[in-house]
Amino acid sequence: MMDIKNSDAPISTVTLDKDLIDAPTENIYEAISIISKRANQINGDIKKELLEKLDEFATYNDSLEEIFENKEQIEVSKFYERLPKPHALAVQEWLEDKIYYRNTKEEESLEG
C-alpha cells in the first residue's frame, strides 16, 4: 500500500488534463476503470487500517446504556477524515505510473 500519509494527492477537487489520464491506455474509459478499481482497493486498505487502530482503543462494556467518548478514537478518526480520498490517491498513483495493469484481451489475441 502506498504511504497515504505522505501522498501528494489533493485533498479537495482539482481539474486534471484528460490527456494525462488516458495517455497510458489511450482510452479514457479504460483508464478510469483501472483508477476506479485501485480506488476500491485503497478504500478497503484504509478502512481495515482504521478499524484496527480504533479497535486498539476500544473499551468494551456489558451495559448498552453506557457510552464512552474515547479521545484516542476521536483523534484517530479525525486524522483519517483529513486524508485525501481514495479516488484522489488512486489518480495520483496513476499519474505517477505506480499502478500495475494489463490488458487481458490483448494477451488473449496474442496467444490465439
PDB file of C-alpha atoms in Angstrom:
ATOM      1  CA  MET A   1       0.000   0.000   0.000  1.00  0.00           C
ATOM      2  CA  MET A   2       1.239   3.483  -0.774  1.00  0.00           C
ATOM      3  CA  ASP A   3       2.177   5.826   2.035  1.00  0.00           C
ATOM      4  CA  ILE A   4      -1.120   7.719   2.268  1.00  0.00           C
ATOM      5  CA  LYS A   5       0.178   9.990   4.998  1.00  0.00           C
ATOM      6  CA  ASN A   6       2.843  11.445   2.687  1.00  0.00           C
ATOM      7  CA  SER A   7       0.947  11.456  -0.588  1.00  0.00           C
ATOM      8  CA  ASP A   8       0.846  14.461  -2.908  1.00  0.00           C
ATOM      9  CA  ALA A   9      -2.791  13.662  -3.711  1.00  0.00           C
ATOM     10  CA  PRO A  10      -5.061  16.687  -3.424  1.00  0.00           C
ATOM     11  CA  ILE A  11      -7.500  16.903  -0.526  1.00  0.00           C
ATOM     12  CA  SER A  12     -10.043  18.929  -2.461  1.00  0.00           C
ATOM     13  CA  THR A  13     -11.322  18.629  -6.022  1.00  0.00           C
ATOM     14  CA  VAL A  14      -8.921  19.582  -8.807  1.00  0.00           C
ATOM     15  CA  THR A  15      -9.225  19.685 -12.589  1.00  0.00           C
ATOM     16  CA  LEU A  16      -6.935  17.282 -14.411  1.00  0.00           C
ATOM     17  CA  ASP A  17      -5.791  17.155 -18.021  1.00  0.00           C
ATOM     18  CA  LYS A  18      -7.721  14.355 -19.760  1.00  0.00           C
ATOM     19  CA  ASP A  19      -4.702  13.650 -21.974  1.00  0.00           C
ATOM     20  CA  LEU A  20      -2.576  12.886 -18.916  1.00  0.00           C
ATOM     21  CA  ILE A  21      -5.195  10.479 -17.588  1.00  0.00           C
ATOM     22  CA  ASP A  22      -5.719   8.482 -20.781  1.00  0.00           C
ATOM     23  CA  ALA A  23      -2.119   8.594 -22.072  1.00  0.00           C
ATOM     24  CA  PRO A  24      -1.060   5.168 -20.694  1.00  0.00           C
ATOM     25  CA  THR A  25      -4.053   3.314 -22.174  1.00  0.00           C
ATOM     26  CA  GLU A  26      -5.073   5.712 -24.978  1.00  0.00           C
ATOM     27  CA  ASN A  27      -8.630   5.118 -23.760  1.00  0.00           C
ATOM     28  CA  ILE A  28     -10.197   7.362 -21.098  1.00  0.00           C
ATOM     29  CA  TYR A  29     -12.776   4.730 -20.135  1.00  0.00           C
ATOM     30  CA  GLU A  30     -10.162   2.041 -19.603  1.00  0.00           C
ATOM     31  CA  ALA A  31      -8.013   4.460 -17.571  1.00  0.00           C
ATOM     32  CA  ILE A  32     -10.958   5.428 -15.369  1.00  0.00           C
ATOM     33  CA  SER A  33     -11.877   1.767 -14.901  1.00  0.00           C
ATOM     34  CA  ILE A  34      -8.346   0.950 -13.721  1.00  0.00           C
ATOM     35  CA  ILE A  35      -8.244   4.001 -11.418  1.00  0.00           C
ATOM     36  CA  SER A  36     -11.663   3.061 -10.007  1.00  0.00           C
ATOM     37  CA  LYS A  37     -10.539  -0.482  -9.190  1.00  0.00           C
ATOM     38  CA  ARG A  38      -7.426   0.865  -7.481  1.00  0.00           C
ATOM     39  CA  ALA A  39      -9.525   3.394  -5.510  1.00  0.00           C
ATOM     40  CA  ASN A  40     -11.664   0.498  -4.235  1.00  0.00           C
ATOM     41  CA  GLN A  41      -8.513  -1.356  -3.129  1.00  0.00           C
ATOM     42  CA  ILE A  42      -7.181   1.742  -1.359  1.00  0.00           C
ATOM     43  CA  ASN A  43     -10.547   2.313   0.326  1.00  0.00           C
ATOM     44  CA  GLY A  44     -10.543  -1.264   1.629  1.00  0.00           C
ATOM     45  CA  ASP A  45      -6.975  -0.892   2.931  1.00  0.00           C
ATOM     46  CA  ILE A  46      -7.753   2.403   4.678  1.00  0.00           C
ATOM     47  CA  LYS A  47     -10.945   1.007   6.213  1.00  0.00           C
ATOM     48  CA  LYS A  48      -9.111  -2.075   7.504  1.00  0.00           C
ATOM     49  CA  GLU A  49      -6.291   0.048   8.955  1.00  0.00           C
ATOM     50  CA  LEU A  50      -8.749   2.472  10.582  1.00  0.00           C
ATOM     51  CA  LEU A  51     -10.794  -0.300  12.185  1.00  0.00           C
ATOM     52  CA  GLU A  52      -7.620  -1.938  13.534  1.00  0.00           C
ATOM     53  CA  LYS A  53      -6.452   1.353  15.069  1.00  0.00           C
ATOM     54  CA  LEU A  54      -9.870   2.112  16.554  1.00  0.00           C
ATOM     55  CA  ASP A  55     -10.014  -1.393  17.998  1.00  0.00           C
ATOM     56  CA  GLU A  56      -6.753  -0.718  19.894  1.00  0.00           C
ATOM     57  CA  PHE A  57      -8.561   1.946  21.931  1.00  0.00           C
ATOM     58  CA  ALA A  58     -11.904   0.191  22.248  1.00  0.00           C
ATOM     59  CA  THR A  59     -13.408  -0.126  25.715  1.00  0.00           C
ATOM     60  CA  TYR A  60     -15.834  -2.971  25.979  1.00  0.00           C
ATOM     61  CA  ASN A  61     -18.703  -2.755  28.409  1.00  0.00           C
ATOM     62  CA  ASP A  62     -21.624  -5.035  29.134  1.00  0.00           C
ATOM     63  CA  SER A  63     -24.067  -2.163  29.551  1.00  0.00           C
ATOM     64  CA  LEU A  64     -25.508  -0.809  26.325  1.00  0.00           C
ATOM     65  CA  GLU A  65     -26.583   2.403  28.034  1.00  0.00           C
ATOM     66  CA  GLU A  66     -23.038   3.461  28.897  1.00  0.00           C
ATOM     67  CA  ILE A  67     -21.303   5.193  26.015  1.00  0.00           C
ATOM     68  CA  PHE A  68     -17.680   6.125  26.426  1.00  0.00           C
ATOM     69  CA  GLU A  69     -16.243   9.006  24.497  1.00  0.00           C
ATOM     70  CA  ASN A  70     -12.736   7.840  23.823  1.00  0.00           C
ATOM     71  CA  LYS A  71     -10.420  10.744  22.949  1.00  0.00           C
ATOM     72  CA  GLU A  72      -7.880   8.496  21.198  1.00  0.00           C
ATOM     73  CA  GLN A  73     -10.567   7.051  18.923  1.00  0.00           C
ATOM     74  CA  ILE A  74     -11.809  10.532  18.087  1.00  0.00           C
ATOM     75  CA  GLU A  75      -8.279  11.705  17.201  1.00  0.00           C
ATOM     76  CA  VAL A  76      -7.666   8.635  15.007  1.00  0.00           C
ATOM     77  CA  SER A  77     -10.984   9.215  13.228  1.00  0.00           C
ATOM     78  CA  LYS A  78     -10.209  12.907  12.663  1.00  0.00           C
ATOM     79  CA  PHE A  79      -6.789  12.003  11.242  1.00  0.00           C
ATOM     80  CA  TYR A  80      -8.337   9.641   8.688  1.00  0.00           C
ATOM     81  CA  GLU A  81     -11.020  12.186   7.781  1.00  0.00           C
ATOM     82  CA  ARG A  82      -8.295  14.688   6.845  1.00  0.00           C
ATOM     83  CA  LEU A  83      -6.539  12.292   4.442  1.00  0.00           C
ATOM     84  CA  PRO A  84      -7.044  12.561   0.680  1.00  0.00           C
ATOM     85  CA  LYS A  85      -9.967  10.461  -0.552  1.00  0.00           C
ATOM     86  CA  PRO A  86      -9.231   7.035  -2.089  1.00  0.00           C
ATOM     87  CA  HIS A  87     -10.076   8.213  -5.614  1.00  0.00           C
ATOM     88  CA  ALA A  88      -7.606  11.105  -5.294  1.00  0.00           C
ATOM     89  CA  LEU A  89      -4.915   8.705  -4.055  1.00  0.00           C
ATOM     90  CA  ALA A  90      -5.620   6.340  -6.964  1.00  0.00           C
ATOM     91  CA  VAL A  91      -5.449   9.153  -9.531  1.00  0.00           C
ATOM     92  CA  GLN A  92      -2.157  10.315  -8.023  1.00  0.00           C
ATOM     93  CA  GLU A  93      -0.743   6.763  -8.254  1.00  0.00           C
ATOM     94  CA  TRP A  94      -1.942   6.567 -11.869  1.00  0.00           C
ATOM     95  CA  LEU A  95      -0.289   9.872 -12.804  1.00  0.00           C
ATOM     96  CA  GLU A  96       2.945   8.719 -11.131  1.00  0.00           C
ATOM     97  CA  ASP A  97       2.805   5.408 -13.073  1.00  0.00           C
ATOM     98  CA  LYS A  98       2.545   3.390  -9.863  1.00  0.00           C
ATOM     99  CA  ILE A  99      -0.441   1.224 -10.823  1.00  0.00           C
ATOM    100  CA  TYR A 100       0.311  -2.092 -12.499  1.00  0.00           C
ATOM    101  CA  TYR A 101      -2.305  -3.140 -15.010  1.00  0.00           C
ATOM    102  CA  ARG A 102      -2.522  -5.432 -18.007  1.00  0.00           C
ATOM    103  CA  ASN A 103      -4.968  -5.833 -20.844  1.00  0.00           C
ATOM    104  CA  THR A 104      -6.123  -9.447 -20.769  1.00  0.00           C
ATOM    105  CA  LYS A 105      -7.976  -9.089 -24.115  1.00  0.00           C
ATOM    106  CA  GLU A 106      -4.737  -8.130 -25.863  1.00  0.00           C
ATOM    107  CA  GLU A 107      -2.963 -11.085 -24.228  1.00  0.00           C
ATOM    108  CA  GLU A 108      -5.695 -13.475 -25.405  1.00  0.00           C
ATOM    109  CA  SER A 109      -5.480 -12.220 -29.004  1.00  0.00           C
ATOM    110  CA  LEU A 110      -1.681 -12.610 -28.987  1.00  0.00           C
ATOM    111  CA  GLU A 111      -1.934 -16.166 -27.693  1.00  0.00           C
ATOM    112  CA  GLY A 112      -4.775 -17.189 -30.059  1.00  0.00           C
TER     113      GLY A 112
END
